């Protein structure tokens, strides 16, 4: 199971670090992706970090302000978001799949419950 956390109300220009914690074993074997869904919009893939070697991938629109990382000792993947903008307001989801990353939501086997990020002054 995955548990996403770290969302909240943030002022524009601020930063957040979202966490995705997993229970169970064999976490090292799983790639973890982050998605977000803004009100009235489809869920979009943002980033992914692969198993083992931790190769990172970002959607073109996410390069620069988003940083994904993982701490396998803590069974946790992080997504840091800098210079937050109102258009970053969304529910952020983490998801896991075996070994390799994908930008296709249907490829993921496990999903966290989502954490709300609201960027507003």
Coordinates of N, CA, C and O in Angstrom, one line a residue:
X1 N 0.8 -1.2 0.0 CA 0.0 0.0 0.0 C 0.9 1.3 0.0 O 2.0 1.3 0.6
X2 N 0.3 2.3 -0.6 CA 1.1 3.6 -0.7 C 0.3 4.6 0.0 O -0.9 4.7 0.0
X3 N 1.0 5.5 0.7 CA 0.5 6.6 1.4 C 1.1 7.9 1.0 O 2.3 8.1 1.3
X4 N 0.4 8.7 0.4 CA 0.9 10.0 0.0 C 0.6 11.1 1.0 O -0.5 11.1 1.6
X5 N 1.6 12.0 1.3 CA 1.4 13.0 2.3 C 2.2 14.2 1.9 O 3.0 14.2 1.0
X6 N 2.0 15.3 2.7 CA 2.9 16.4 2.5 C 2.2 17.6 1.8 O 2.8 18.7 1.7
X7 N 1.0 17.4 1.4 CA 0.3 18.5 0.7 C -0.2 19.5 1.7 O -0.1 19.4 2.9
X8 N -0.8 20.6 1.2 CA -1.3 21.6 2.1 C -1.5 22.9 1.3 O -1.5 22.9 0.1
X9 N -1.8 24.0 2.0 CA -2.0 25.3 1.5 C -0.6 26.0 1.5 O 0.0 26.2 2.6
X10 N -0.2 26.5 0.3 CA 1.1 27.2 0.2 C 0.9 28.4 -0.6 O 0.1 28.5 -1.5
X11 N 1.7 29.5 -0.2 CA 1.7 30.7 -1.0 C 2.5 30.6 -2.3 O 3.4 29.8 -2.4
X12 N 2.1 31.3 -3.3 CA 2.9 31.3 -4.6 C 4.3 31.6 -4.3 O 4.7 32.4 -3.5
X13 N 5.2 30.8 -4.9 CA 6.6 31.0 -4.7 C 7.2 30.1 -3.7 O 8.4 29.9 -3.6
X14 N 6.3 29.4 -2.9 CA 6.8 28.5 -1.9 C 7.2 27.2 -2.4 O 7.2 26.9 -3.6
X15 N 7.6 26.3 -1.5 CA 8.0 25.0 -1.8 C 7.3 23.9 -0.9 O 6.9 24.2 0.2
X16 N 7.2 22.7 -1.5 CA 6.7 21.6 -0.7 C 7.5 20.4 -1.0 O 8.0 20.3 -2.1
X17 N 7.5 19.5 -0.1 CA 8.0 18.1 -0.4 C 6.9 17.1 -0.1 O 6.5 17.0 1.1
X18 N 6.5 16.5 -1.1 CA 5.5 15.4 -1.0 C 6.2 14.1 -0.7 O 7.3 13.9 -1.2
X19 N 5.6 13.2 0.1 CA 6.2 11.9 0.4 C 5.2 10.8 -0.1 O 4.0 11.0 0.0
X20 N 5.8 9.7 -0.5 CA 5.0 8.6 -0.8 C 5.6 7.4 -0.1 O 6.7 6.9 -0.5
X21 N 5.0 6.9 0.9 CA 5.5 5.9 1.8 C 4.8 4.6 1.4 O 3.6 4.5 1.2
X22 N 5.6 3.5 1.4 CA 5.1 2.2 1.1 C 5.2 1.2 2.2 O 6.2 1.3 3.0
X23 N 4.2 0.4 2.4 CA 4.3 -0.7 3.3 C 4.6 -2.0 2.6 O 4.3 -2.1 1.4
X24 N 5.2 -2.9 3.2 CA 5.5 -4.2 2.6 C 6.9 -4.3 2.1 O 7.7 -3.4 2.3
X25 N 7.3 -5.4 1.6 CA 8.6 -5.7 1.2 C 8.9 -5.5 -0.3 O 7.9 -5.2 -1.0
X26 N 10.1 -5.7 -0.7 CA 10.5 -5.6 -2.1 C 10.2 -4.2 -2.7 O 10.0 -4.1 -3.9
X27 N 10.3 -3.2 -1.9 CA 10.1 -1.8 -2.4 C 11.2 -1.5 -3.4 O 10.9 -0.7 -4.4
X28 N 12.4 -2.0 -3.2 CA 13.5 -1.7 -4.2 C 13.1 -2.1 -5.6 O 13.7 -1.6 -6.5
X29 N 12.2 -3.0 -5.8 CA 11.9 -3.5 -7.1 C 10.9 -2.6 -7.8 O 10.5 -2.9 -9.0
X30 N 10.4 -1.6 -7.2 CA 9.3 -0.9 -7.7 C 9.7 0.5 -8.2 O 10.4 1.3 -7.5
X31 N 9.3 0.9 -9.4 CA 9.4 2.2 -9.9 C 8.2 3.0 -9.3 O 7.1 2.4 -9.2
X32 N 8.4 4.3 -9.0 CA 7.3 5.1 -8.4 C 7.1 6.3 -9.3 O 8.1 7.1 -9.6
X33 N 5.9 6.6 -9.6 CA 5.6 7.8 -10.4 C 4.7 8.7 -9.6 O 4.0 8.3 -8.7
X34 N 4.8 10.0 -10.0 CA 3.9 11.0 -9.4 C 3.0 11.5 -10.6 O 3.4 11.8 -11.7
X35 N 1.7 11.6 -10.2 CA 0.7 12.2 -11.1 C 0.0 13.3 -10.4 O 0.0 13.4 -9.2
X36 N -0.7 14.1 -11.1 CA -1.5 15.1 -10.5 C -2.8 15.3 -11.3 O -2.8 15.1 -12.5
X37 N -3.8 15.7 -10.6 CA -5.1 16.0 -11.3 C -5.7 17.3 -10.7 O -6.0 17.4 -9.5
X38 N -5.7 18.3 -11.6 CA -6.3 19.6 -11.2 C -7.8 19.6 -11.4 O -8.3 18.7 -12.2
X39 N -8.5 20.4 -10.8 CA -10.0 20.5 -10.9 C -10.4 20.6 -12.4 O -9.9 21.5 -13.1
X40 N -11.3 19.7 -12.8 CA -11.8 19.8 -14.2 C -10.8 19.3 -15.3 O -11.1 19.5 -16.5
X41 N -9.7 18.8 -14.9 CA -8.7 18.3 -15.8 C -8.4 16.8 -15.7 O -8.7 16.2 -14.6
X42 N -7.8 16.3 -16.7 CA -7.4 14.9 -16.6 C -6.1 14.7 -15.7 O -5.3 15.6 -15.6
X43 N -6.0 13.5 -15.2 CA -4.8 13.2 -14.5 C -3.6 13.2 -15.4 O -3.6 12.7 -16.5
X44 N -2.5 13.8 -15.0 CA -1.3 13.9 -15.8 C -0.1 13.4 -15.1 O 0.1 13.5 -13.9
X45 N 0.7 12.7 -15.9 CA 2.0 12.1 -15.4 C 3.0 13.3 -15.2 O 3.1 14.1 -16.1
X46 N 3.7 13.2 -14.1 CA 4.7 14.3 -13.8 C 6.1 13.8 -13.9 O 7.0 14.4 -14.5
X47 N 6.3 12.7 -13.1 CA 7.7 12.2 -12.9 C 7.7 10.8 -12.5 O 6.7 10.3 -12.0
X48 N 8.9 10.1 -12.6 CA 9.0 8.8 -12.2 C 10.4 8.5 -11.8 O 11.4 9.1 -12.4
X49 N 10.6 7.6 -10.8 CA 12.0 7.2 -10.5 C 12.0 5.7 -10.5 O 11.1 5.0 -10.0
X50 N 13.0 5.2 -11.2 CA 13.0 3.7 -11.4 C 13.5 3.0 -10.2 O 14.0 3.6 -9.2
X51 N 13.3 1.7 -10.2 CA 13.8 0.8 -9.1 C 15.4 0.7 -9.3 O 15.9 1.1 -10.3
X52 N 16.0 0.2 -8.2 CA 17.4 0.0 -8.2 C 18.3 1.2 -8.5 O 18.9 1.7 -7.6
X53 N 18.5 1.6 -9.8 CA 19.4 2.6 -10.1 C 18.9 4.0 -9.9 O 19.7 5.0 -9.9
X54 N 17.6 4.1 -9.6 CA 17.0 5.4 -9.3 C 17.1 6.4 -10.5 O 17.1 7.6 -10.2
X55 N 17.0 5.9 -11.7 CA 17.0 6.9 -12.8 C 15.7 7.7 -12.8 O 14.6 7.1 -12.5
X56 N 15.8 9.0 -13.0 CA 14.6 9.8 -12.9 C 14.1 10.3 -14.3 O 14.9 10.5 -15.2
X57 N 12.8 10.5 -14.4 CA 12.2 10.9 -15.6 C 11.2 12.0 -15.3 O 10.6 12.0 -14.2
X58 N 11.1 13.0 -16.1 CA 10.2 14.1 -15.9 C 9.4 14.4 -17.2 O 10.0 14.3 -18.3
X59 N 8.1 14.7 -17.1 CA 7.4 15.3 -18.2 C 8.1 16.6 -18.6 O 8.6 17.3 -17.7
X60 N 8.1 16.9 -19.8 CA 8.7 18.1 -20.3 C 8.2 19.4 -19.6 O 9.0 20.3 -19.2
X61 N 7.0 19.4 -19.3 CA 6.4 20.6 -18.6 C 6.8 20.6 -17.1 O 6.5 21.6 -16.5
X62 N 7.4 19.5 -16.6 CA 7.7 19.5 -15.2 C 9.2 19.7 -14.9 O 9.6 19.7 -13.8
X63 N 10.0 19.8 -16.0 CA 11.4 20.0 -15.8 C 11.7 21.3 -15.2 O 11.2 22.3 -15.7
X64 N 12.6 21.3 -14.2 CA 13.0 22.6 -13.6 C 12.6 22.8 -12.2 O 13.4 23.2 -11.3
X65 N 11.3 22.7 -11.9 CA 10.8 23.0 -10.6 C 10.5 21.7 -9.7 O 10.2 21.9 -8.5
X66 N 10.6 20.6 -10.3 CA 10.2 19.3 -9.7 C 11.4 18.4 -9.5 O 12.2 18.3 -10.5
X67 N 11.6 17.8 -8.4 CA 12.7 16.9 -8.1 C 12.2 15.7 -7.4 O 11.6 15.8 -6.3
X68 N 12.3 14.5 -8.1 CA 11.9 13.3 -7.5 C 13.2 12.6 -6.9 O 14.3 12.6 -7.5
X69 N 13.0 11.9 -5.8 CA 14.1 11.2 -5.2 C 13.5 10.0 -4.4 O 12.3 10.0 -4.1
X70 N 14.3 9.1 -4.0 CA 13.8 8.0 -3.2 C 14.8 7.6 -2.1 O 16.0 7.8 -2.3
X71 N 14.3 7.1 -1.0 CA 15.1 6.6 0.1 C 14.6 5.2 0.4 O 13.6 5.0 1.0
X72 N 15.3 4.2 -0.2 CA 14.8 2.8 -0.1 C 14.9 2.3 1.4 O 14.1 1.4 1.7
X73 N 15.7 2.9 2.2 CA 15.8 2.5 3.6 C 14.5 2.9 4.3 O 14.2 2.2 5.3
X74 N 13.9 3.9 3.8 CA 12.6 4.3 4.5 C 11.4 4.0 3.7 O 10.3 4.4 4.0
X75 N 11.6 3.2 2.6 CA 10.5 2.9 1.7 C 9.7 4.1 1.3 O 8.4 4.1 1.3
X76 N 10.4 5.1 0.9 CA 9.7 6.4 0.6 C 10.3 7.1 -0.6 O 11.5 7.0 -0.9
X77 N 9.4 7.6 -1.4 CA 9.8 8.4 -2.6 C 9.3 9.8 -2.3 O 8.1 10.0 -1.8
X78 N 10.0 10.8 -2.7 CA 9.7 12.2 -2.5 C 9.6 12.9 -3.8 O 10.2 12.6 -4.8
X79 N 8.7 14.0 -3.7 CA 8.6 14.9 -4.9 C 8.7 16.3 -4.3 O 7.8 16.7 -3.5
X80 N 9.8 17.0 -4.6 CA 9.9 18.4 -4.1 C 9.4 19.3 -5.2 O 9.8 19.1 -6.4
X81 N 8.7 20.3 -4.9 CA 8.1 21.2 -5.8 C 8.6 22.6 -5.4 O 8.3 23.0 -4.2
X82 N 9.3 23.3 -6.2 CA 9.8 24.7 -5.9 C 9.0 25.7 -6.7 O 8.4 25.4 -7.7
X83 N 9.1 26.9 -6.3 CA 8.5 28.1 -7.0 C 7.0 27.7 -7.3 O 6.6 27.9 -8.5
X84 N 6.3 27.3 -6.4 CA 4.9 26.9 -6.6 C 4.0 28.0 -7.2 O 4.2 29.2 -6.9
X85 N 3.2 27.6 -8.1 CA 2.3 28.5 -8.8 C 0.8 28.1 -8.6 O 0.6 27.0 -8.3
X86 N -0.1 29.1 -8.7 CA -1.5 28.7 -8.5 C -1.9 27.5 -9.4 O -2.8 26.7 -9.0
X87 N -1.4 27.5 -10.6 CA -1.7 26.4 -11.5 C -1.2 25.0 -11.1 O -1.5 24.0 -11.7
X88 N -0.4 25.0 -10.0 CA 0.1 23.7 -9.5 C -1.0 23.1 -8.5 O -0.8 22.0 -8.0
X89 N -2.0 23.9 -8.3 CA -3.1 23.4 -7.4 C -3.7 22.1 -8.0 O -4.2 22.2 -9.1
X90 N -3.7 21.1 -7.2 CA -4.2 19.8 -7.7 C -4.1 18.7 -6.6 O -3.5 19.0 -5.6
X91 N -4.7 17.6 -6.9 CA -4.5 16.4 -6.0 C -3.3 15.7 -6.6 O -3.3 15.4 -7.8
X92 N -2.3 15.4 -5.8 CA -1.1 14.7 -6.2 C -1.2 13.3 -5.8 O -1.4 13.0 -4.6
X93 N -0.9 12.4 -6.7 CA -0.9 10.9 -6.5 C 0.4 10.3 -6.7 O 1.1 10.7 -7.7
X94 N 0.8 9.3 -5.9 CA 1.9 8.5 -6.2 C 1.4 7.1 -6.6 O 0.3 6.7 -6.2
X95 N 2.2 6.4 -7.4 CA 1.8 5.1 -7.9 C 3.0 4.3 -8.1 O 4.1 4.8 -8.4
X96 N 2.9 3.0 -8.0 CA 4.1 2.1 -8.1 C 3.8 1.0 -9.2 O 2.7 0.6 -9.4
X97 N 4.9 0.6 -9.9 CA 4.8 -0.5 -10.8 C 6.2 -1.2 -10.7 O 7.2 -0.6 -10.3
X98 N 6.2 -2.4 -11.2 CA 7.4 -3.2 -11.1 C 8.5 -2.7 -12.0 O 8.3 -2.5 -13.2
X99 N 9.6 -2.5 -11.5 CA 10.9 -2.2 -12.1 C 11.0 -0.9 -12.9 O 11.6 0.1 -12.5
X100 N 10.3 -0.8 -14.0 CA 10.6 0.3 -15.0 C 9.5 1.4 -14.9 O 8.3 1.1 -14.7
X101 N 9.9 2.6 -15.2 CA 9.0 3.7 -15.2 C 8.1 3.7 -16.4 O 8.4 3.1 -17.5
X102 N 7.0 4.4 -16.3 CA 6.1 4.6 -17.4 C 5.4 5.9 -17.2 O 5.2 6.3 -16.1
X103 N 5.0 6.5 -18.3 CA 4.2 7.7 -18.2 C 2.7 7.5 -18.4 O 1.9 8.4 -18.6
X104 N 2.4 6.2 -18.5 CA 1.0 5.8 -18.7 C 0.4 5.3 -17.4 O 0.9 4.4 -16.7
X105 N -0.7 6.0 -16.9 CA -1.2 5.7 -15.6 C -1.7 4.2 -15.5 O -1.7 3.6 -14.5
X106 N -2.2 3.7 -16.6 CA -2.7 2.3 -16.6 C -1.6 1.3 -16.4 O -2.0 0.1 -16.1
X107 N -0.4 1.6 -16.5 CA 0.7 0.7 -16.2 C 1.0 0.5 -14.8 O 1.7 -0.5 -14.4
X108 N 0.5 1.3 -13.9 CA 0.8 1.3 -12.5 C -0.2 0.4 -11.7 O -1.4 0.4 -12.0
X109 N 0.4 -0.4 -10.8 CA -0.4 -1.4 -10.1 C -1.0 -0.9 -8.8 O -2.0 -1.3 -8.4
X110 N -0.3 0.0 -8.1 CA -0.7 0.4 -6.8 C -0.7 2.0 -6.8 O 0.1 2.6 -7.4
X111 N -1.7 2.5 -6.2 CA -1.9 3.9 -6.1 C -2.1 4.4 -4.7 O -2.8 3.7 -3.9
X112 N -1.5 5.5 -4.3 CA -1.8 6.2 -3.1 C -3.1 6.9 -3.1 O -3.7 7.1 -4.2
X113 N -3.6 7.4 -2.0 CA -4.9 8.0 -1.9 C -4.9 9.5 -2.4 O -6.0 10.0 -2.6
X114 N -3.8 10.1 -2.7 CA -3.7 11.4 -3.1 C -3.5 12.4 -2.0 O -4.0 12.2 -0.9
X115 N -2.8 13.5 -2.2 CA -2.7 14.6 -1.3 C -2.9 15.9 -2.0 O -2.4 16.1 -3.1
X116 N -3.7 16.7 -1.3 CA -4.1 18.0 -1.9 C -3.1 19.1 -1.8 O -2.6 19.3 -0.7
X117 N -2.7 19.7 -2.9 CA -1.9 20.9 -2.8 C -2.6 22.1 -3.4 O -3.2 22.0 -4.4
X118 N -2.7 23.1 -2.6 CA -3.4 24.3 -2.9 C -2.4 25.5 -2.9 O -1.8 25.7 -1.8
X119 N -2.3 26.2 -4.0 CA -1.3 27.3 -4.0 C -2.2 28.6 -4.2 O -2.8 28.8 -5.2
X120 N -2.1 29.4 -3.1 CA -3.0 30.6 -3.1 C -2.4 31.5 -2.1 O -1.8 31.1 -1.1
X121 N -2.6 32.8 -2.4 CA -2.2 33.8 -1.4 C -3.4 34.2 -0.5 O -3.2 35.1 0.3

